[in-house]
PDB file of C-alpha atoms in Angstrom:
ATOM      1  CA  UNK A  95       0.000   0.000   0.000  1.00  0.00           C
ATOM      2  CA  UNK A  96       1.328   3.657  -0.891  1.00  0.00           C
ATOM      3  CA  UNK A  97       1.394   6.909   1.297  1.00  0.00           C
ATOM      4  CA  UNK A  98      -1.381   7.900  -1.125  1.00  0.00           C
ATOM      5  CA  UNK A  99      -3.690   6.151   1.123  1.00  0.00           C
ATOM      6  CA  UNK A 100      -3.317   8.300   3.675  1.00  0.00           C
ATOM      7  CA  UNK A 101      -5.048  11.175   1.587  1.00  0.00           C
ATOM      8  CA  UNK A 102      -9.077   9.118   1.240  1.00  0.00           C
ATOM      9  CA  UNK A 103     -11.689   9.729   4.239  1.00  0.00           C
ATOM     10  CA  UNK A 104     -13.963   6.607   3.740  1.00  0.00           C
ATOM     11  CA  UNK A 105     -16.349   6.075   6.516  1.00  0.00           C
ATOM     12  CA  UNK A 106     -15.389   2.851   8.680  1.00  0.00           C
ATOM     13  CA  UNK A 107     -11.873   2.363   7.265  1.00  0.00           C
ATOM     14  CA  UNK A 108      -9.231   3.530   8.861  1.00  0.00           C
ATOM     15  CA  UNK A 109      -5.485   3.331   6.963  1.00  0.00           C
ATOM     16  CA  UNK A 110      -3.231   1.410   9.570  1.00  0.00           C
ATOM     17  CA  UNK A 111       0.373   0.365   9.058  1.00  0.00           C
ATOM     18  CA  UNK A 112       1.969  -3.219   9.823  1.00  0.00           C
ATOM     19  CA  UNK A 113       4.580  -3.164  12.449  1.00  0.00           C
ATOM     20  CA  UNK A 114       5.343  -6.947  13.133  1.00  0.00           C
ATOM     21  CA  UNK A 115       4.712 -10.258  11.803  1.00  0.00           C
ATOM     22  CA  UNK A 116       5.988 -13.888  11.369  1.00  0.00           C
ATOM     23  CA  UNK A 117       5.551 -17.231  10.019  1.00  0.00           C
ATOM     24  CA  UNK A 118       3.013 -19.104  12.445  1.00  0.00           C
ATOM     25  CA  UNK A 119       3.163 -22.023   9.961  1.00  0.00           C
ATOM     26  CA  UNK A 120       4.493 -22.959   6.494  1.00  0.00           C
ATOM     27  CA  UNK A 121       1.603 -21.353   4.496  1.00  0.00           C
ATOM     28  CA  UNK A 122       0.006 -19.067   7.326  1.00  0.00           C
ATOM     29  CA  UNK A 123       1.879 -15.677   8.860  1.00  0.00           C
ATOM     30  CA  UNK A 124       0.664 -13.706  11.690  1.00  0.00           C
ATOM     31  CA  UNK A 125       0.242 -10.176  11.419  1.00  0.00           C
ATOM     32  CA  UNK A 126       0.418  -7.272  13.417  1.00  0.00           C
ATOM     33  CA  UNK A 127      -1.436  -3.725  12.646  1.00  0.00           C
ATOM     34  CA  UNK A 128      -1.219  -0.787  14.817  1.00  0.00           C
ATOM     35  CA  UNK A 129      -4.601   1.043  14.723  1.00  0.00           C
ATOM     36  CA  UNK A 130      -4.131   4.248  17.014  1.00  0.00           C
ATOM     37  CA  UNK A 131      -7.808   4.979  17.216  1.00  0.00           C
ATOM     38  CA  UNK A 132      -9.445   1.709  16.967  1.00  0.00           C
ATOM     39  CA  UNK A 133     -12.434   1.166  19.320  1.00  0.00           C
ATOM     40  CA  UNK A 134     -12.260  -1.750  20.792  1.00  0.00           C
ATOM     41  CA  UNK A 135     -13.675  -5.073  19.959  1.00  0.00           C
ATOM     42  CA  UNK A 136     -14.477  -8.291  21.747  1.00  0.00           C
ATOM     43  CA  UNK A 137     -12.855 -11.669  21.579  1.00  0.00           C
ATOM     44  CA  UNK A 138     -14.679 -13.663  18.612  1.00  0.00           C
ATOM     45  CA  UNK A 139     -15.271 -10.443  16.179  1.00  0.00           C
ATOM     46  CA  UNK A 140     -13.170 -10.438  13.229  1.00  0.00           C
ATOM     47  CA  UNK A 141     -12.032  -7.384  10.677  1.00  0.00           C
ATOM     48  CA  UNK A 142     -12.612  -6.247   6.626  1.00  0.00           C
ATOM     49  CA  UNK A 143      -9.012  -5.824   5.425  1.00  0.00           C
ATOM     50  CA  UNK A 144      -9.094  -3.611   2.190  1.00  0.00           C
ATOM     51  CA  UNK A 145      -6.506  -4.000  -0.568  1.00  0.00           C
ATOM     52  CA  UNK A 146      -5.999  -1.293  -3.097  1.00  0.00           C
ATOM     53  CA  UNK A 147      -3.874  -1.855  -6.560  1.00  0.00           C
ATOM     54  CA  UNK A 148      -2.104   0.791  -8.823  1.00  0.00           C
ATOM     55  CA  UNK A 149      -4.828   1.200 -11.050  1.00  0.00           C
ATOM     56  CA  UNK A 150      -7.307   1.622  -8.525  1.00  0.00           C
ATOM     57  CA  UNK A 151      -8.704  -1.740  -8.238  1.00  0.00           C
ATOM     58  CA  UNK A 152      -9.814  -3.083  -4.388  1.00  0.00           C
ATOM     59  CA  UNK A 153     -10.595  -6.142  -3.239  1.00  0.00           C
ATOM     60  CA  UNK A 154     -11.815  -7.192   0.320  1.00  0.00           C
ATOM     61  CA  UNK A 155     -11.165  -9.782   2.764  1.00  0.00           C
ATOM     62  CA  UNK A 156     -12.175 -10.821   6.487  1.00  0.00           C
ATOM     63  CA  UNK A 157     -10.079 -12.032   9.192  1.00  0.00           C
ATOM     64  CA  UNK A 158     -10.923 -13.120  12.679  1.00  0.00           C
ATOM     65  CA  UNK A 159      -8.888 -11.416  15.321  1.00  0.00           C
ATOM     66  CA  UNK A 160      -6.550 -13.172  17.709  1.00  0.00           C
ATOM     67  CA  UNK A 161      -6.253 -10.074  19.772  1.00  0.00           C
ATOM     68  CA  UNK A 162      -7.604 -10.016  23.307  1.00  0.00           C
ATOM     69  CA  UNK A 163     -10.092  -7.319  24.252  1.00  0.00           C
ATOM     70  CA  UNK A 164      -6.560  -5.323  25.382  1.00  0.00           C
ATOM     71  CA  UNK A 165      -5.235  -1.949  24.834  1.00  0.00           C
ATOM     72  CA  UNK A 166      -1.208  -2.268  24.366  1.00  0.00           C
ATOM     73  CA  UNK A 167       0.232   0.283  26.907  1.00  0.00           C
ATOM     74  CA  UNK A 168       1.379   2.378  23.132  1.00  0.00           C
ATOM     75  CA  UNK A 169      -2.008   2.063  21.734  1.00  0.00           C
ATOM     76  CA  UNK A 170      -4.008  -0.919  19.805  1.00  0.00           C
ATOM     77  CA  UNK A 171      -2.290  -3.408  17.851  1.00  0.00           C
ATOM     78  CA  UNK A 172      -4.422  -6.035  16.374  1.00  0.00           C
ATOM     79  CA  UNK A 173      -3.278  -9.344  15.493  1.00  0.00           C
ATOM     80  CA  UNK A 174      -4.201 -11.727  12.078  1.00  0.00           C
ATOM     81  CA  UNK A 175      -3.564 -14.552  10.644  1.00  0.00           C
ATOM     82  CA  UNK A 176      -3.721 -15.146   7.386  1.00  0.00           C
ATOM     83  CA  UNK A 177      -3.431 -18.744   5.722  1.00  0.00           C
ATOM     84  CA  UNK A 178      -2.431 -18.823   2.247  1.00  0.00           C
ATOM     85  CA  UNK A 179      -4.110 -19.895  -0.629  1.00  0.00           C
ATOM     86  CA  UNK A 180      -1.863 -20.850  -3.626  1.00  0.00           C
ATOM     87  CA  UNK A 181      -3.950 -19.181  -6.567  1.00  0.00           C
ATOM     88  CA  UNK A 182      -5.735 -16.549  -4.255  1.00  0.00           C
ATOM     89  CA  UNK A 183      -6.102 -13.187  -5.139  1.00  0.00           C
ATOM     90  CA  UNK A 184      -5.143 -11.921  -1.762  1.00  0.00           C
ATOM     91  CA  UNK A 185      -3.767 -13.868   0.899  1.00  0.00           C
ATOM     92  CA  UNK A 186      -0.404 -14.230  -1.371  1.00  0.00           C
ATOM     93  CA  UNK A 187      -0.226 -10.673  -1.051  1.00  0.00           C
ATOM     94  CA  UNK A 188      -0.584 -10.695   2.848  1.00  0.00           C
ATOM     95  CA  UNK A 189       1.803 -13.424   3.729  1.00  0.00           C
ATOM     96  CA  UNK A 190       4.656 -13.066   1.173  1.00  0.00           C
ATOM     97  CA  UNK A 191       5.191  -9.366   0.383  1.00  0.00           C
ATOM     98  CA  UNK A 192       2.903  -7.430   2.732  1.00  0.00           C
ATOM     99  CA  UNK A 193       5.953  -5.806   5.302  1.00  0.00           C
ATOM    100  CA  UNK A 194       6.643  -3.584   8.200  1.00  0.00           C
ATOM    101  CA  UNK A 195       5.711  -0.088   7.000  1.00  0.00           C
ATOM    102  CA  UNK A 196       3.169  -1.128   4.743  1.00  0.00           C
ATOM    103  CA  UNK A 197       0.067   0.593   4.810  1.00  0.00           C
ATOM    104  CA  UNK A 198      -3.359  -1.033   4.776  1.00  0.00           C
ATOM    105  CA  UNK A 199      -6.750  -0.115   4.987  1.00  0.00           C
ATOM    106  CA  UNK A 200      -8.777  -2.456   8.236  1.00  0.00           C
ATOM    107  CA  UNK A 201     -12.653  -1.881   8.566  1.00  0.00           C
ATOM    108  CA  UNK A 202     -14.649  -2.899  12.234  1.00  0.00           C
ATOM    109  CA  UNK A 203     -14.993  -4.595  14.715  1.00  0.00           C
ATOM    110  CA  UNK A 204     -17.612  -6.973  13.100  1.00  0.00           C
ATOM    111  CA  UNK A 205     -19.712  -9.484  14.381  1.00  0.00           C
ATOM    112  CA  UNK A 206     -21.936  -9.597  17.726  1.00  0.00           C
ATOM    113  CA  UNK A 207     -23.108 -13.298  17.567  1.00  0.00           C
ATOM    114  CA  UNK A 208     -19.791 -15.264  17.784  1.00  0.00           C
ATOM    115  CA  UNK A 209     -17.818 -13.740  21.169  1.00  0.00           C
ATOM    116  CA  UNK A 210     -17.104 -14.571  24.301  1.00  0.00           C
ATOM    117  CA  UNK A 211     -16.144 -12.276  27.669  1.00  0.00           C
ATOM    118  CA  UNK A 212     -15.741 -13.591  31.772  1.00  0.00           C
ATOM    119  CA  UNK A 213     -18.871 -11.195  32.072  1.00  0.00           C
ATOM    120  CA  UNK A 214     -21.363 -13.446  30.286  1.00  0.00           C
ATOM    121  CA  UNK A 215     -22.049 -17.191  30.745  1.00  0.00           C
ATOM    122  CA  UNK A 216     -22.809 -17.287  34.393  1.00  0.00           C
ATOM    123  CA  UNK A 217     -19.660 -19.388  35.059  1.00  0.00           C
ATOM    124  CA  UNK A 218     -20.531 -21.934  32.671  1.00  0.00           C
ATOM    125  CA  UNK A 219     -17.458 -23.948  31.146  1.00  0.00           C
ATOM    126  CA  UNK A 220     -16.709 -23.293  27.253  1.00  0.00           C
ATOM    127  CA  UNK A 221     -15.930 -25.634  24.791  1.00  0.00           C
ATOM    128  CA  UNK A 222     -14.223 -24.307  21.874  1.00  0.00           C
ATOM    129  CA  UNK A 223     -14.084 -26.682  18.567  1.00  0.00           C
ATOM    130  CA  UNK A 224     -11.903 -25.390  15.745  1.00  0.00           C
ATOM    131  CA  UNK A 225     -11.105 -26.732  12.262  1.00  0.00           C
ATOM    132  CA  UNK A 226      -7.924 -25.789  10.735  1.00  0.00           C
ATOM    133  CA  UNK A 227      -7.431 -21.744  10.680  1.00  0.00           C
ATOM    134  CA  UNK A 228     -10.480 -21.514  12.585  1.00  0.00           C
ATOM    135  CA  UNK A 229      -8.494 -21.415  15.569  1.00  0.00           C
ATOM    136  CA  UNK A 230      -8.294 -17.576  15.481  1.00  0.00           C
ATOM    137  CA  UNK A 231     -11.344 -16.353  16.610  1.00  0.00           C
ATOM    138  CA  UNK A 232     -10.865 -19.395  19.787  1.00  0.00           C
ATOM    139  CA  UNK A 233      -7.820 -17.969  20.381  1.00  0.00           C
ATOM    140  CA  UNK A 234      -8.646 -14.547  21.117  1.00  0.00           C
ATOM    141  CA  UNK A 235     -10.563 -15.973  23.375  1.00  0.00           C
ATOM    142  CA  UNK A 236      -7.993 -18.012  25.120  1.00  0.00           C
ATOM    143  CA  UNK A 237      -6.085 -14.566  25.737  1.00  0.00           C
ATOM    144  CA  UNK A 238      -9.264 -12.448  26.885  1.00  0.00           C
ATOM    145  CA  UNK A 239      -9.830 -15.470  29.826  1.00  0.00           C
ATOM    146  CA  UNK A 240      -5.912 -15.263  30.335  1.00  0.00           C
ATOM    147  CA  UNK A 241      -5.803 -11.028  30.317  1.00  0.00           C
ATOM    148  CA  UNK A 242      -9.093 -10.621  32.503  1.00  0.00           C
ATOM    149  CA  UNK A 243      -7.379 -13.060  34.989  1.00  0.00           C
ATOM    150  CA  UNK A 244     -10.686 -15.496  34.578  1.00  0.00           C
ATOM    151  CA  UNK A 245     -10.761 -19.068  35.863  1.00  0.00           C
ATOM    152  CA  UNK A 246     -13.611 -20.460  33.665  1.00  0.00           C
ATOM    153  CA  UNK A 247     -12.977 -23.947  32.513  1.00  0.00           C
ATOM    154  CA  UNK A 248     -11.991 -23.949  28.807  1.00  0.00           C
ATOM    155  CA  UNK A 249     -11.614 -27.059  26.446  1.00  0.00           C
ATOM    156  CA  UNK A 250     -10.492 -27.081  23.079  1.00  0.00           C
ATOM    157  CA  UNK A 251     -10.685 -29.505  20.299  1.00  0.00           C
ATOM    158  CA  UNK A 252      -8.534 -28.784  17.083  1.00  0.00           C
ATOM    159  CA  UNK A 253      -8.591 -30.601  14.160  1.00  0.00           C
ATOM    160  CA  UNK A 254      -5.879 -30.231  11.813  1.00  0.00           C
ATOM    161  CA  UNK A 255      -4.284 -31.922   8.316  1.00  0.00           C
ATOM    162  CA  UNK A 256      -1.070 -32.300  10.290  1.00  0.00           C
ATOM    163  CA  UNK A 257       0.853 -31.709  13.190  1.00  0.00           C
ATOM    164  CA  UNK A 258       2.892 -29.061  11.504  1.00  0.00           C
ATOM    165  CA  UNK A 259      -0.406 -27.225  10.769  1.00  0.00           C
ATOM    166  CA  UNK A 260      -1.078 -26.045  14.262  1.00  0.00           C
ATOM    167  CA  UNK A 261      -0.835 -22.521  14.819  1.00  0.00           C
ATOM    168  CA  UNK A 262      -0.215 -21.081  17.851  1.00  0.00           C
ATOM    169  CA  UNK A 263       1.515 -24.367  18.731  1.00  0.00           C
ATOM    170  CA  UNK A 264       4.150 -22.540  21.208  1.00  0.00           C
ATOM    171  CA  UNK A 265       1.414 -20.790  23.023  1.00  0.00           C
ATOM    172  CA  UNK A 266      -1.202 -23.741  23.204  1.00  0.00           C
ATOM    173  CA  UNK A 267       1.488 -26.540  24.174  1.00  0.00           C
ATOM    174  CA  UNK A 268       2.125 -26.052  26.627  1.00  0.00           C
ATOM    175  CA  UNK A 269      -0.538 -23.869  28.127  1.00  0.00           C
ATOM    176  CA  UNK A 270       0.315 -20.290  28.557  1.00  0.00           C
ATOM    177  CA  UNK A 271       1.415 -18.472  31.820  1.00  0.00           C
ATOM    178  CA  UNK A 272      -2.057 -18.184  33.374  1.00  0.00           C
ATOM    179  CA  UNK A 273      -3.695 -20.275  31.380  1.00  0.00           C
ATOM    180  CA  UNK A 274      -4.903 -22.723  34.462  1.00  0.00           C
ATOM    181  CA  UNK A 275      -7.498 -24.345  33.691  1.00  0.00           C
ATOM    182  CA  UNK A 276      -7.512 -24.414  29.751  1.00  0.00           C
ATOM    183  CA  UNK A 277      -6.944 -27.980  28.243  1.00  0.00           C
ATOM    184  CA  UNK A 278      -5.808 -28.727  24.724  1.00  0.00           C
ATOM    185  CA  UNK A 279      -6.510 -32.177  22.499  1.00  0.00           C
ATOM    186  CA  UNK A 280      -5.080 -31.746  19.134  1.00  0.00           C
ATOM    187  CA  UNK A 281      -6.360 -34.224  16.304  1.00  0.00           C
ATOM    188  CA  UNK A 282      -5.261 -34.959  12.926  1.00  0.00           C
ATOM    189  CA  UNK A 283      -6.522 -36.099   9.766  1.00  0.00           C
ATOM    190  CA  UNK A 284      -4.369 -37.020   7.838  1.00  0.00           C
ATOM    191  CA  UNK A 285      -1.436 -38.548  10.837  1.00  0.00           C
ATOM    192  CA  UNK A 286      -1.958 -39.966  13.659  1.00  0.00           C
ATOM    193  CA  UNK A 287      -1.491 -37.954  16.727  1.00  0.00           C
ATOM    194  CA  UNK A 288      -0.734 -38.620  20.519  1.00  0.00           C
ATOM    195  CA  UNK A 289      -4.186 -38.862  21.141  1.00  0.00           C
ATOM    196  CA  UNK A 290      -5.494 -41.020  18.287  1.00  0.00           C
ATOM    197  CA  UNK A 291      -5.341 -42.225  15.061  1.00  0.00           C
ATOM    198  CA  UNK A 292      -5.801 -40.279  11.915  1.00  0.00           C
ATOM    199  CA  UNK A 293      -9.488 -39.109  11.373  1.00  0.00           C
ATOM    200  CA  UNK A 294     -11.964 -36.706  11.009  1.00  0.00           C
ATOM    201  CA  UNK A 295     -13.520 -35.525  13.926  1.00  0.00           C
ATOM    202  CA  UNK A 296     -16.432 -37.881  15.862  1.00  0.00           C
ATOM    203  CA  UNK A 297     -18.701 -37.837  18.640  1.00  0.00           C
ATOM    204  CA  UNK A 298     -16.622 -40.039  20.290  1.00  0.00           C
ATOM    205  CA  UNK A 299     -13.647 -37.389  20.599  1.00  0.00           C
ATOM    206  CA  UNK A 300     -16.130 -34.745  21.966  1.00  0.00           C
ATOM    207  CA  UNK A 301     -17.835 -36.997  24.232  1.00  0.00           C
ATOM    208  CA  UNK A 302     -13.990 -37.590  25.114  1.00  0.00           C
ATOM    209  CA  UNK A 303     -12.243 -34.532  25.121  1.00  0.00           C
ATOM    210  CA  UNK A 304     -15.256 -31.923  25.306  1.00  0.00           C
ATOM    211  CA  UNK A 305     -17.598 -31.261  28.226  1.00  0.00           C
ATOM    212  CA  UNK A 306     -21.018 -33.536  28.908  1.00  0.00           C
ATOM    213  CA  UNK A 307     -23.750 -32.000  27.742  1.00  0.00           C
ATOM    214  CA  UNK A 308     -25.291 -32.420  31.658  1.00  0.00           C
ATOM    215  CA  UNK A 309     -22.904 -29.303  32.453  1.00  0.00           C
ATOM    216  CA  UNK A 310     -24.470 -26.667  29.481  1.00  0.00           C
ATOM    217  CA  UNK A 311     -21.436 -25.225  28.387  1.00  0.00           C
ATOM    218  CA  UNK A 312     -21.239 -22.390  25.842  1.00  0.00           C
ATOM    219  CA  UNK A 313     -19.928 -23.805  22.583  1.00  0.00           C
ATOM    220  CA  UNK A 314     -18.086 -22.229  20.002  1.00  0.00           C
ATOM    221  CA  UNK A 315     -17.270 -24.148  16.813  1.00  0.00           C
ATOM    222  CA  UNK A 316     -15.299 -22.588  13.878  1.00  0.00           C
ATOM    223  CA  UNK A 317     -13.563 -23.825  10.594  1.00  0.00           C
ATOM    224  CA  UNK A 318     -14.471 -24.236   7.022  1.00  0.00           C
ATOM    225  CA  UNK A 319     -18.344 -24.404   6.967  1.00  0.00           C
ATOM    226  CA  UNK A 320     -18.233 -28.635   6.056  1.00  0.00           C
ATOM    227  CA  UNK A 321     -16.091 -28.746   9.191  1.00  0.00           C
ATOM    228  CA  UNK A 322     -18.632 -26.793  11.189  1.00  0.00           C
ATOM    229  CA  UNK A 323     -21.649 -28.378  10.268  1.00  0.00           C
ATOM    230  CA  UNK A 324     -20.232 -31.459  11.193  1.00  0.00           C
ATOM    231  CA  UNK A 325     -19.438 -30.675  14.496  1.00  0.00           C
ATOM    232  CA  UNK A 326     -22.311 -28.783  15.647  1.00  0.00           C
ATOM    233  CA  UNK A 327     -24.160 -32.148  14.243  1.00  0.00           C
ATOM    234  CA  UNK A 328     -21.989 -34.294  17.013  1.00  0.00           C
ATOM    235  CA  UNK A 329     -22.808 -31.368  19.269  1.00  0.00           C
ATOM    236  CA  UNK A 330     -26.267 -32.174  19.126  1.00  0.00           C
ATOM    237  CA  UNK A 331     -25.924 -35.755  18.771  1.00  0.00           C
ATOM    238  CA  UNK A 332     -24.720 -36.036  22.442  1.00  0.00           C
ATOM    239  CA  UNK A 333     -27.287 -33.935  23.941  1.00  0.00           C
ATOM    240  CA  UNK A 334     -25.931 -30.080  23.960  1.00  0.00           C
ATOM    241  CA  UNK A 335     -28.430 -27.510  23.578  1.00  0.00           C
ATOM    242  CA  UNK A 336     -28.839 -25.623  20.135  1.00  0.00           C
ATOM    243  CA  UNK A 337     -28.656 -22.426  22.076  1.00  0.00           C
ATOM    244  CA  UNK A 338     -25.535 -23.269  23.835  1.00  0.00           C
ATOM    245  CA  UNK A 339     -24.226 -24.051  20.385  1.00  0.00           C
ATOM    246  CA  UNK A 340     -22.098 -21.133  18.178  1.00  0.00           C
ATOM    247  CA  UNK A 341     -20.958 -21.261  15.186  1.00  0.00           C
ATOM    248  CA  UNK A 342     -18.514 -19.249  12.441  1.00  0.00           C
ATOM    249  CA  UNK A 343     -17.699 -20.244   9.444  1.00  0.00           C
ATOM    250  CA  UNK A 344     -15.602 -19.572   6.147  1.00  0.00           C
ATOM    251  CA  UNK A 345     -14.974 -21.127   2.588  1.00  0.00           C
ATOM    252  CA  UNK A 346     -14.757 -24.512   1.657  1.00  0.00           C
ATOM    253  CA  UNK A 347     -10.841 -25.093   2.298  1.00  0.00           C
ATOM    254  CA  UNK A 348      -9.536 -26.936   5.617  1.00  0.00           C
ATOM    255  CA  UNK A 349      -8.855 -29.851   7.378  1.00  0.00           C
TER     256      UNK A 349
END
């Protein structure tokens, strides 16, 4: 993006500029925008980022945020990640050329439905269930119980291809400082992990690894939407309540 950004008023996009960001896996980089006068969000919401070319062409995109509700002691700085798609019109752009001192144009916070905070829930445990990149959204969630200094059980299921596919591997496993109280089962579908062989997710490894229906917890289930409607299916299946039951989901790529 060019300084000549800086010059176009658009109501709900702000310009921002990237100041950090690193390879979380082979094909997916985490990114880092600084957004001086953002508003705030809550964990779950996600963003519009909005590319423009030389000729004036733009394109759009959303990401989830992995940011906690938190104000950095400098000011805002929101964090994506972006998983790339080999022939995509975008996400190319984002994880191999996109740099520090780029400039990029970020609309929100979006999204009402899909979010968690200590404040709602009545104490109830959570159950998070992600598919693949879908693991963003869940994770901001992870760090707003962790920030807030909450103790509310959390569980989380992830399915993934592979092992090496995991992102936020160094923060997840082990748990992070003050993460008491949040347990991880990572499952693969296409090796066989610690906890079982290959295979797509079942009822059997949320009966397992989630919570019994008999304690209501709040769900949240996202990944591509095959993935989702899938597991929300299971959800059901062993007794949890549709309204305990959220979902997000995105295109048709995944685990």
């Amino acid at each position: 993006m060019t300084s000549e950004l800086l010059g176009r008023a658009v109501l709900g996009w702000r310009v921002v500029e990237l100041v950090d960001s690193w390879p979380e896996t082979a094909s997916a980089r985490a990114l880092v925008l600084e957004v001086p006068d953002w508003p705030g969000h809550r964990a779950g919401q996600h963003v519009d980022l909005r590319l423009t070319g030389p000729d004036g062409y733009t394109t759009e995109r959303s990401y989830s945020l992995a940011s906690p509700a938190e104000r950095s002691p400098g000011g805002w700085r929101l964090q994506l990640v972006v998983q790339r798609v080999a022939d995509g019109e975008v996400s190319p752009y984002l994880t191999e050329v996109f740099a520090a001192g780029n400039l990029i144009e970020v609309r929100g916070p979006i999204g009402g439905w899909f979010v968690w905070s200590p404040r709602e829930g009545g104490g109830a445990p959570v159950l998070l269930v992600a598919g693949g990149s879908g693991i963003v959204p869940l994770m901001s969630m992870i760090r707003e119980r962790r920030f807030r200094h909450d103790r509310t059980p959390f569980r989380l299921v992830y399915s993934l291809r592979t092992q090496a596919d995991e992102l936020f591997a160094d923060e997840l496993n082990p748990p992070g400082t003050g993460d008491g109280g949040v347990e991880t089962f990572v499952l693969c579908t296409r090796e066989d992990s610690p906890r079982r062989p290959a295979g797509r997710i079942t009822a059997a490894d949320l009966a397992a690894w989630g919570w019994p229906a008999d304690f209501a917890p709040r769900c949240f289930v996202c990944g591509p939407t095959g993935f989702v409607e899938e597991a929300a299916r299971l959800l059901l299946s062993l007794g949890h309540s549709p309204d305990d039951i959220k979902t997000e989901r995105f295109g048709p790529s995944g685990p």
